[in-house]
Short mmCIF file of C-alpha atoms in Angstrom, two decimals:
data_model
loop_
_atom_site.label_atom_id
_atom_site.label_comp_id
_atom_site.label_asym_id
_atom_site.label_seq_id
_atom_site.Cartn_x
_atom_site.Cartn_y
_atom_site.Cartn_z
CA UNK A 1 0.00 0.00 0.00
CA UNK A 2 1.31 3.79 -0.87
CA UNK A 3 2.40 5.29 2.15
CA UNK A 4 1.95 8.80 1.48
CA UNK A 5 -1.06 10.59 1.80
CA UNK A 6 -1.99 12.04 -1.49
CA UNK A 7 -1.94 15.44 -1.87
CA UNK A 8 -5.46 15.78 -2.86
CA UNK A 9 -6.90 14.41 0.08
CA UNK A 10 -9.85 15.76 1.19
CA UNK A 11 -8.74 18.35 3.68
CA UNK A 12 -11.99 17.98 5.65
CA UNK A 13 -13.44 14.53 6.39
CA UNK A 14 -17.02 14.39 7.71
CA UNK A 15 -18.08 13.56 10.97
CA UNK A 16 -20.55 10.11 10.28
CA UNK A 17 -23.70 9.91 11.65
CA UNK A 18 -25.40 6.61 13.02
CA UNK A 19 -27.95 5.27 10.69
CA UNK A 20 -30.66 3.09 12.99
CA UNK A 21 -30.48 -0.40 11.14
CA UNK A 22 -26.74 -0.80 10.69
CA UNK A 23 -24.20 -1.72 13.02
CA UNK A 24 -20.70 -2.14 11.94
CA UNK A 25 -17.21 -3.85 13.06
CA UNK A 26 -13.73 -4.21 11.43
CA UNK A 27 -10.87 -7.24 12.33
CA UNK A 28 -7.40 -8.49 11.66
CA UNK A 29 -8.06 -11.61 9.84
CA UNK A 30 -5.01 -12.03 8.28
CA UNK A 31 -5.67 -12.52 4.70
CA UNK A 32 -2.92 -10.59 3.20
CA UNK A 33 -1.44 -7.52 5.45
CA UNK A 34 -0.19 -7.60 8.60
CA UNK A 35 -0.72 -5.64 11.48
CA UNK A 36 -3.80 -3.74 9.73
CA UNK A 37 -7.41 -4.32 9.50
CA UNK A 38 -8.81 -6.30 6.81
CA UNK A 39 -11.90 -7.51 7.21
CA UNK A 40 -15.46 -5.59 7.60
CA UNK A 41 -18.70 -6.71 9.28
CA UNK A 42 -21.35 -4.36 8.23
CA UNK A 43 -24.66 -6.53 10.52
CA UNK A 44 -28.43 -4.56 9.18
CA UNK A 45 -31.66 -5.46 11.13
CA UNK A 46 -34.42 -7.68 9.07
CA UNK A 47 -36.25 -6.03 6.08
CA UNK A 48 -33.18 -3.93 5.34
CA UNK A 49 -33.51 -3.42 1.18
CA UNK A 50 -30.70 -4.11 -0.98
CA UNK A 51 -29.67 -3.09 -4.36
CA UNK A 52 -26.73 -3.12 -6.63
CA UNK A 53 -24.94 -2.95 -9.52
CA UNK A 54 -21.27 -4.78 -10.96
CA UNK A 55 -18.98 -4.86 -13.41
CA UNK A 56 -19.18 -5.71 -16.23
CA UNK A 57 -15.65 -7.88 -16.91
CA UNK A 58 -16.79 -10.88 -18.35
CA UNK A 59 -14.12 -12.39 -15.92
CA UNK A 60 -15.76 -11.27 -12.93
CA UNK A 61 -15.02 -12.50 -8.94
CA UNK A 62 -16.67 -14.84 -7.12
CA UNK A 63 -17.99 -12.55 -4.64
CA UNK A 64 -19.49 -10.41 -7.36
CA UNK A 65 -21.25 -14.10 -9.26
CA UNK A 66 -22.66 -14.60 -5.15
CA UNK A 67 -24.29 -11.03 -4.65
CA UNK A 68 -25.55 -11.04 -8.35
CA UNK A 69 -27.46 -14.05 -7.45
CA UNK A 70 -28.86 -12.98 -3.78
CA UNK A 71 -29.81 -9.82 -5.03
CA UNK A 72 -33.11 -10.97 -6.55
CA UNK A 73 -33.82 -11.82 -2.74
CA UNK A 74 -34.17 -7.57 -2.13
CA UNK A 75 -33.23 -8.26 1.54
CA UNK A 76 -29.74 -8.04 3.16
CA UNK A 77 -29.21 -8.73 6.85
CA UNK A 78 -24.86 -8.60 6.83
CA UNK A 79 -22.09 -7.73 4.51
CA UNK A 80 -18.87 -8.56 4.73
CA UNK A 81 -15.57 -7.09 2.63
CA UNK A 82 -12.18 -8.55 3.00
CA UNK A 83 -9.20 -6.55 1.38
CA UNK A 84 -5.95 -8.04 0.11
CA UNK A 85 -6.99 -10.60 -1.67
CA UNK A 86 -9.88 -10.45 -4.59
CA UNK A 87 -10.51 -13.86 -4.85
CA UNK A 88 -11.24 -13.44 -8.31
CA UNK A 89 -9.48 -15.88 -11.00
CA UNK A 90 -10.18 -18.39 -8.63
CA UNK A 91 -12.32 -21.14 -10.29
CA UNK A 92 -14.19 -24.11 -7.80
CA UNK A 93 -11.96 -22.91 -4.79
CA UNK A 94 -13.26 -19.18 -5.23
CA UNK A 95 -16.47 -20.52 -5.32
CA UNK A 96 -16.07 -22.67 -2.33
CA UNK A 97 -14.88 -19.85 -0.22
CA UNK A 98 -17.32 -17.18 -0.83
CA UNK A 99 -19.81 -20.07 0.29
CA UNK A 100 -18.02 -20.97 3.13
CA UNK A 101 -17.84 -17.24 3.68
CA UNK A 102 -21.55 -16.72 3.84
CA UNK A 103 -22.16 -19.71 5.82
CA UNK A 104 -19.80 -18.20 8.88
CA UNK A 105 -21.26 -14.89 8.67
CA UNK A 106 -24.99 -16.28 8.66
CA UNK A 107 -24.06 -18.06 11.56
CA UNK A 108 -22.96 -15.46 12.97
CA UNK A 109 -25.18 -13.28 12.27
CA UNK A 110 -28.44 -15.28 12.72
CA UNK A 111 -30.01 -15.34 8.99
CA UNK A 112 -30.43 -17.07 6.21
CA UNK A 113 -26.97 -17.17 3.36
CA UNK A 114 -28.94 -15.81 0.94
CA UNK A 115 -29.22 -12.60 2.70
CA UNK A 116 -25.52 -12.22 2.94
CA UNK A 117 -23.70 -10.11 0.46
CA UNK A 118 -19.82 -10.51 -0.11
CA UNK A 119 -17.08 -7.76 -1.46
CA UNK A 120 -13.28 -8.86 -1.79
CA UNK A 121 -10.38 -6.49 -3.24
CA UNK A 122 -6.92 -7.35 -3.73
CA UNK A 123 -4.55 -9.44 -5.74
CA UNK A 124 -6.34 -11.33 -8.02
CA UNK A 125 -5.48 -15.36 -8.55
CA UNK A 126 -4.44 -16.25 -5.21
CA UNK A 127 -7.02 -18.67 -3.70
CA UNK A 128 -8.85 -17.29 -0.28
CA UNK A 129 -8.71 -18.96 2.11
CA UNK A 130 -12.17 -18.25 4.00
CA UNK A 131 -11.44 -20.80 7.32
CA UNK A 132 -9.68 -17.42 8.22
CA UNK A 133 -12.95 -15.97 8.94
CA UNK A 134 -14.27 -18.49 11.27
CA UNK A 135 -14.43 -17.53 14.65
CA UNK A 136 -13.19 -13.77 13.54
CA UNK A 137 -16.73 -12.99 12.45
CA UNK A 138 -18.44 -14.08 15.18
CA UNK A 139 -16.63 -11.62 17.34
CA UNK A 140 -17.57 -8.82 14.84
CA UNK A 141 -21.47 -9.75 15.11
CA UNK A 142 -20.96 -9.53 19.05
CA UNK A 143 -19.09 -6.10 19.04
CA UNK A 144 -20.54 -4.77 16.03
CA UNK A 145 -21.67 -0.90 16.62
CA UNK A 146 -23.64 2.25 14.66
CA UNK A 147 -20.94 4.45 13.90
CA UNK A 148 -17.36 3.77 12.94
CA UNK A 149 -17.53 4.79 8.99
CA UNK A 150 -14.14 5.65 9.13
CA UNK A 151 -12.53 2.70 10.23
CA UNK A 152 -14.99 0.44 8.16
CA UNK A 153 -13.43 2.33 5.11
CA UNK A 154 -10.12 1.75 6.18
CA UNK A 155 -10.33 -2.02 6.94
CA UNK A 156 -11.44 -2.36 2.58
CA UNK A 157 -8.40 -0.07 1.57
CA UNK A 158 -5.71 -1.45 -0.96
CA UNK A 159 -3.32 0.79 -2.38
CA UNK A 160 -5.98 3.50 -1.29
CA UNK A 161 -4.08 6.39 0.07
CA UNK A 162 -7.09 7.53 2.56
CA UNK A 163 -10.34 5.95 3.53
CA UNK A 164 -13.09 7.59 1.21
CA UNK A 165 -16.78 8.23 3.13
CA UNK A 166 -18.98 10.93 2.77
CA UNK A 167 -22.87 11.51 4.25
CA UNK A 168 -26.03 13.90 3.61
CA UNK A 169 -29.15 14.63 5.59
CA UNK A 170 -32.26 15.60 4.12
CA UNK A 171 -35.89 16.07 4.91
CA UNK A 172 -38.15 13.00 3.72
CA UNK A 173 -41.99 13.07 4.90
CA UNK A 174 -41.62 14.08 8.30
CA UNK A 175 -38.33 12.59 8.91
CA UNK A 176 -34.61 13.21 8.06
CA UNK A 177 -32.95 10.64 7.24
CA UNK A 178 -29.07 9.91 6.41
CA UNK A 179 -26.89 8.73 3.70
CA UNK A 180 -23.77 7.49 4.48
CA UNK A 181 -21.22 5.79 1.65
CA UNK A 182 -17.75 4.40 2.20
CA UNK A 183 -16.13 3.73 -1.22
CA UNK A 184 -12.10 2.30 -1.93
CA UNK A 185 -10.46 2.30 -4.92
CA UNK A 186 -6.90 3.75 -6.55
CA UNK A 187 -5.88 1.62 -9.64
CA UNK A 188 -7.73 -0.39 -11.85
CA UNK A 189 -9.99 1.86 -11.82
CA UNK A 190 -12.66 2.18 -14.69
CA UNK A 191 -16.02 1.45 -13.83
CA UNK A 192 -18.58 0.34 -16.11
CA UNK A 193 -21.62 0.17 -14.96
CA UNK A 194 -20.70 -0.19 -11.57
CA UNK A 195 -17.62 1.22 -9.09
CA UNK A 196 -14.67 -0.37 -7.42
CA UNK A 197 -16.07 -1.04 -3.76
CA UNK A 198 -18.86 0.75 -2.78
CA UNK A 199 -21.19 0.18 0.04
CA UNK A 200 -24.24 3.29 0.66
CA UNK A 201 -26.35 2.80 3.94
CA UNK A 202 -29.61 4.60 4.70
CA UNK A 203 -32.35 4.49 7.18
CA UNK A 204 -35.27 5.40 4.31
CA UNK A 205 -37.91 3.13 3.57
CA UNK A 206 -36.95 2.55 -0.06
CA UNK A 207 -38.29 -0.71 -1.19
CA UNK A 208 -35.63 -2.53 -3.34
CA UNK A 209 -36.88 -2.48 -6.67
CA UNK A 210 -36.93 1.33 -6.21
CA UNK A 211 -33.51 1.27 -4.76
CA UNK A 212 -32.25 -0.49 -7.84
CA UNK A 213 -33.67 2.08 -10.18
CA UNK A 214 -32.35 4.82 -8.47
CA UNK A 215 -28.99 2.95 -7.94
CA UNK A 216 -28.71 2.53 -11.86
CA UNK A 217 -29.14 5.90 -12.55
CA UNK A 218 -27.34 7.68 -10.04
CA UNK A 219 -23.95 5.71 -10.97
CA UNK A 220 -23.71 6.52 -14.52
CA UNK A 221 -22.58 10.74 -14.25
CA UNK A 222 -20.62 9.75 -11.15
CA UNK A 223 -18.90 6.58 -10.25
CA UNK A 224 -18.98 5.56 -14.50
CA UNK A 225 -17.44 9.07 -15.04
CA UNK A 226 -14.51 8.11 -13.53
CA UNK A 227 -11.01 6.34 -14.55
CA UNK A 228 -8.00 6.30 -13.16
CA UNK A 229 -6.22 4.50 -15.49
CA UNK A 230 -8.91 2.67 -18.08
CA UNK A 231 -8.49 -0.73 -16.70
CA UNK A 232 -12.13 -2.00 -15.65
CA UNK A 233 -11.83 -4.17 -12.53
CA UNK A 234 -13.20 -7.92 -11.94
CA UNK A 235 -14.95 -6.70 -8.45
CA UNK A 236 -16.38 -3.53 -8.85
CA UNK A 237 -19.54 -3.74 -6.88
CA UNK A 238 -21.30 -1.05 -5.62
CA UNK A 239 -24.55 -1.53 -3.26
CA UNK A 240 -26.72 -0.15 -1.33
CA UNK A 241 -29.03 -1.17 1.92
CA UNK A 242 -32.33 0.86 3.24
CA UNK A 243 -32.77 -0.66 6.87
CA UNK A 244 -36.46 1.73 6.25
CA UNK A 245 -35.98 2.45 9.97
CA UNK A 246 -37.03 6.86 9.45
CA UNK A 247 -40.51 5.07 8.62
CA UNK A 248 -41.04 4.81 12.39
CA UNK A 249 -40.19 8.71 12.59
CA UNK A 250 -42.80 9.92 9.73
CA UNK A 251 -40.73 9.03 6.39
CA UNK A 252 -42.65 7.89 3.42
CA UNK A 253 -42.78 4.36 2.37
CA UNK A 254 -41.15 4.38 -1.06
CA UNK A 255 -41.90 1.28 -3.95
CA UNK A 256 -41.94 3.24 -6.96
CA UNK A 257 -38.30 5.00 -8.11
CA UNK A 258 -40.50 7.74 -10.25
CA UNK A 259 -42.33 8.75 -6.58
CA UNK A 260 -42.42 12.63 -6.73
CA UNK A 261 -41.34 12.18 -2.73
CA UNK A 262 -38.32 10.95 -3.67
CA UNK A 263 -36.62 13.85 -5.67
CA UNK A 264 -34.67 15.27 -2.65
CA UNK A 265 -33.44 12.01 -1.55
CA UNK A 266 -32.57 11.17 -4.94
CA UNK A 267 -30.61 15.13 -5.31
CA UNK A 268 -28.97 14.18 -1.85
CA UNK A 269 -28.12 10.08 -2.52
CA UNK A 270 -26.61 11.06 -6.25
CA UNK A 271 -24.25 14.19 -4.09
CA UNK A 272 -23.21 11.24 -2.08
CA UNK A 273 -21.81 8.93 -5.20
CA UNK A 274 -20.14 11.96 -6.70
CA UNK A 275 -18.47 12.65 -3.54
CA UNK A 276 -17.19 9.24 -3.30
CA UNK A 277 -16.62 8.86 -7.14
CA UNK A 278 -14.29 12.57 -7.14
CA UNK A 279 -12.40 10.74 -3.60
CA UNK A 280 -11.08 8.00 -6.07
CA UNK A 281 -9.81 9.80 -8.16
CA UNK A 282 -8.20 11.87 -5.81
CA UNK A 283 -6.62 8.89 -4.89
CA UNK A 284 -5.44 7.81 -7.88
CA UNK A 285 -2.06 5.83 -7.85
CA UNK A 286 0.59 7.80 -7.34
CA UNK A 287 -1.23 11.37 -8.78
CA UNK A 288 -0.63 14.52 -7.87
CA UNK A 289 -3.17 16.38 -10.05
CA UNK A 290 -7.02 15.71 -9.52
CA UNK A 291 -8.22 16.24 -13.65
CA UNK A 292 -11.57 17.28 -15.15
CA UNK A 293 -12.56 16.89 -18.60
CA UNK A 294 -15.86 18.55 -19.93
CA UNK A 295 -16.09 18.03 -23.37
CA UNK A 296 -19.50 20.13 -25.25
CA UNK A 297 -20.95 21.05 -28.55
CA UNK A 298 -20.61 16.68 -29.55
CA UNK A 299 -23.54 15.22 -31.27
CA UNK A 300 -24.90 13.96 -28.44
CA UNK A 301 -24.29 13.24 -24.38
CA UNK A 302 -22.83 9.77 -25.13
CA UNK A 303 -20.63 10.95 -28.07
CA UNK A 304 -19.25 13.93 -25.34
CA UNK A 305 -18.54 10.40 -22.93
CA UNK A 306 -16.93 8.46 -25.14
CA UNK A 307 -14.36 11.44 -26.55
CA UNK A 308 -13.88 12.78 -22.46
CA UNK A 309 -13.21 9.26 -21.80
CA UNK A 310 -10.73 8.77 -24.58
CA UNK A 311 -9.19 12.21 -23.59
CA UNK A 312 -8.90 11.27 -19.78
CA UNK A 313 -7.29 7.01 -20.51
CA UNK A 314 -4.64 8.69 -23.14
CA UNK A 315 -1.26 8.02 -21.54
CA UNK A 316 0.00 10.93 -23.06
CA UNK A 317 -2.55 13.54 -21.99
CA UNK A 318 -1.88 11.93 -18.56
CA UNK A 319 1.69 12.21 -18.59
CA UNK A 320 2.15 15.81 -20.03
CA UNK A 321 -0.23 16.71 -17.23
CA UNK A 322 2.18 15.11 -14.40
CA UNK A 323 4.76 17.33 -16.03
CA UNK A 324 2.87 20.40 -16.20
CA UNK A 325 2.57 20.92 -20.12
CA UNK A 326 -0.52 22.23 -21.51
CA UNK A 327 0.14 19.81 -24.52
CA UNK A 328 -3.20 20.43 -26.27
CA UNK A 329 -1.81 18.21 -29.16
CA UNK A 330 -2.48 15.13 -27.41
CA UNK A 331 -5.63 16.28 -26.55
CA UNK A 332 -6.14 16.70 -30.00
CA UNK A 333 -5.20 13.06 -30.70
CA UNK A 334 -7.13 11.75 -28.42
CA UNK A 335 -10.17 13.57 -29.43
CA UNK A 336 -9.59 11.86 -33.21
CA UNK A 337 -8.89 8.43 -32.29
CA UNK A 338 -12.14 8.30 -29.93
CA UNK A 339 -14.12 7.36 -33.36
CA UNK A 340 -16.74 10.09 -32.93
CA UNK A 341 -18.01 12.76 -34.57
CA UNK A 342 -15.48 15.72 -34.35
CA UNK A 343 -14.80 18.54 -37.07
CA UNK A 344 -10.65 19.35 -37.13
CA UNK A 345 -11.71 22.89 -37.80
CA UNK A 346 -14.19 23.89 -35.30
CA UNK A 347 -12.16 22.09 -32.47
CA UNK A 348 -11.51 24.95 -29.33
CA UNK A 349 -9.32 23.77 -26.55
CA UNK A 350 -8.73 25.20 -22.85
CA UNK A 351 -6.59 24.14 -19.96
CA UNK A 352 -7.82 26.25 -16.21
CA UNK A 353 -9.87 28.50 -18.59
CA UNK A 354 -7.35 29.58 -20.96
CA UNK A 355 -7.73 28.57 -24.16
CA UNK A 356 -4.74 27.42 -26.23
CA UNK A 357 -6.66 26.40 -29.36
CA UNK A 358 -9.57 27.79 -30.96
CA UNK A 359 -10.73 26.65 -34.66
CA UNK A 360 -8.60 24.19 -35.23
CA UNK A 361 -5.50 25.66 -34.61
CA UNK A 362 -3.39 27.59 -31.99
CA UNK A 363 -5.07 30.74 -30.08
CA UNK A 364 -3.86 34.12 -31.41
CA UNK A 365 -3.68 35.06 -27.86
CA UNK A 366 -1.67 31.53 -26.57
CA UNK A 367 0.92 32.51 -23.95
CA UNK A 368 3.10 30.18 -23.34
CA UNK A 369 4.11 31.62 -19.46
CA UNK A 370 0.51 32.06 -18.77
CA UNK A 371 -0.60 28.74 -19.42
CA UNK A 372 2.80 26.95 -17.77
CA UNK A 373 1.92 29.07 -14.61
CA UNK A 374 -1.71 27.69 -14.95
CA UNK A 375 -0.39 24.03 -15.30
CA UNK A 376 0.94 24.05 -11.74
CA UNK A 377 -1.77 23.80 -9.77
CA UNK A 378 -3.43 20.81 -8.16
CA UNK A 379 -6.72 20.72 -10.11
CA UNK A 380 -6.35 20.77 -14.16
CA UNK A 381 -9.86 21.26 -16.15
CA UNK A 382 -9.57 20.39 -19.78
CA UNK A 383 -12.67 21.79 -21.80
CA UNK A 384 -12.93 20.65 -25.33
CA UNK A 385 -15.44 22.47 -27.76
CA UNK A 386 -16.48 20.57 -30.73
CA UNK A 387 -18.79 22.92 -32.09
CA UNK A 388 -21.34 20.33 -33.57
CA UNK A 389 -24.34 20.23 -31.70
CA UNK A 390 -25.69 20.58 -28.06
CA UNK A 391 -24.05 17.00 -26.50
CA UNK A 392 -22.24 17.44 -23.39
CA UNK A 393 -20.67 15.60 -20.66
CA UNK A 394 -17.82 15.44 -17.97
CA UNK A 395 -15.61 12.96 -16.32
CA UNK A 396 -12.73 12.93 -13.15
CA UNK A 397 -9.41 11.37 -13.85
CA UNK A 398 -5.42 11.98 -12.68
CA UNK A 399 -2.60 12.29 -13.82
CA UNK A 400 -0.06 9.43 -14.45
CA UNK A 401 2.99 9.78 -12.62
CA UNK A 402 6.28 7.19 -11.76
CA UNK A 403 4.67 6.73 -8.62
CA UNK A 404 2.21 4.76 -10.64
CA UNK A 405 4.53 2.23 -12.39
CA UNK A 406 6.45 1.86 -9.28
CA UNK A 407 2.93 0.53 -7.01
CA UNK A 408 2.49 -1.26 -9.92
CA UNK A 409 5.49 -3.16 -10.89
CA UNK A 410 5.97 -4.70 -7.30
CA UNK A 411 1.86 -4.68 -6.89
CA UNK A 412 2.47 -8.64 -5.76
CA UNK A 413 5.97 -8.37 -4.17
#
């Protein structure tokens, strides 16, 4: 794990409120680190609501093939996240262990398997060996507590540099109720359809096909508008658990995603994921500059995606970024080999609000100092104008640094 703290780490990190319905604990189990947490209990009372959404690797984890499957049950009573070890690539034995896994923690817990849901991160091939949890989550059922966001986030971290959480309030019915998401993730990072680890808690009474919609809507301008470094994981799993216990205080009973109660939950739950989503790539691998890329004026929103995207994986835009060079020429590549509609000519370019190109070639009014100056700070924004019609969308990203390859090259060491 990267020992530094990044230096665009939140400088504020929000004090978590208790959400009724969810009690959590964290342990040493001793999968991969030593001396560090590893493993997280997160124990919900009965009827809690569960949702979620995965990647999309076609070589996905075993933990992600076990959720997929309980999650047409709607009800969650524990989850439990191991880091270190992503027991993906992992064949019969994989398979074996995340059972094993959720017949421990059901134990434990006093519930059925199939309302246990399972999240692993780490190196992927290496068989898990889930005996490591017997006994170990037992104790976390016993001492499991409302509160401790912050060290639940830290037990999932990998290479993370900081554990990510973030929480709203807002008034549903008669009731307030909370939102509270703990997310990890700092390579291999780009989602699709889904995030890296992601767990949202909430005491609204959502019911879960409600959940899901919102779920599936809220991830695609925030956690799927981030990469780090365009490598789609085999865990990304994101979900999401309404315990429904602010019904007891006056909050609405909610079945239908398209209820018009719902829109300042939904304004407060989506400010959540982009909070989380913008942490990870703060935390990129070894970056130093947090990177936004609007790109307008594309045929449509999805065409705008697809170029931002290809702007935000290019290794070279990346790179000239870690060294400070507004290198609009790569941007330019990048904005051609994307395969969508762009016009050479009416192409305008900006980097912190100064333009450098504007019609297809250099601004009249580029300076050089001005822009070099500009380059320097933490946060880059790279606009691109494509002057073809009213499509428009953004995405977060870093820069790519030595730091990177180095975390990288001795990942398994």
């Amino acid at each position: 794990m990267s020992s530094p703290v990044s230096p665009l780490a939140p400088k504020h990190v929000p004090d978590m409120p208790v959400i009724a319905g969810v009690r959590l604990a964290t342990a040493e189990a001793g999968i991969r680190y030593k001396n560090r947490t590893d493993v997280l209990l997160a124990v919900m009372d009965k009827g809690t609501a569960v949702a979620g959404v995965f990647t999309r690797s076609k070589c996905p984890s075993a933990p992600v093939e076990w959720c997929r499957a309980k999650l047409k049950g709607g009800k969650a009573r524990a989850l439990v996240v191991n880091s270190g070890n992503a027991n993906a690539f992992t064949g019969k034995t994989g398979r074996s262990s995340t059972a094993l896994t959720a017949k421990i923690a059901a134990k434990a817990v006093g519930c059925s398997e199939s309302e246990i849901f399972l999240a692993s991160t780490g190196v992927i091939g290496e068989p898990l060996d889930a005996t490591k949890f017997d006994g170990v989550l037992g104790r976390l059922a016993e001492t499991a507590e409302p509160g401790d966001y912050l060290a639940a986030a830290k037990a999932i971290m990998t290479t993370d540099t900081f554990p990510k959480v973030a929480t709203a309030t807002v008034k549903f019915g008669k009731a307030k109720v909370t939102i509270n998401g703990m997310a990890k993730g700092a390579g291999m990072i780009a989602p699709d359809m889904a995030t890296m680890l992601s767990f949202i808690f909430t005491d609204a009474p959502i019911a879960p096909a409600a959940l899901q919609a919102l779920l599936k809507s809220g991830v695609e301008d925030t956690f799927n508008a981030v990469t780090i470094d365009g490598d789609t994981s085999t865990s990304d799993t994101l979900l999401a658990f309404a315990t429904g216990a602010a019904a007891e205080h006056g909050a609405p009973k909610i079945s239908r995603a398209s209820d018009p109660r719902l829109k300042a939950f939904v304004k407060a739950f989506n400010q959540v994921l982009a909070n989380l989503a913008e942490q990870v790539a703060r935390d990129g691998e070894g970056a130093r500059k947090l990177v936004e890329i609007t790109v307008e004026g594309a045929k449509t929103k999805a065409s705008a995606r697809k170029i931002a995207m290809s702007i935000a994986n290019s290794p070279l835009v990346k790179t000239a970024i870690a060294g400070e060079d507004a290198n609009w020429g790569r941007v330019v590549m990048a904005v051609g080999k994307a395969g969508e509609p762009a016009d050479r000519d009416k192409l305008s370019i900006s980097f912190n609000g100064i333009r450098v190109a504007k019609s297809g070639a250099r601004d009249p009014d580029y300076d050089e100092a001005q822009v070099s100056e500009a380059m320097k700070a933490p946060e880059i924004a790279i606009k691109v104008s494509l002057g073809l019609g009213k499509g428009r969308d953004r995405v977060m990203t870093c820069d790519l640094t030595k730091e990177y390859v180095a975390i990288n090259g001795d990942y398994r060491s």
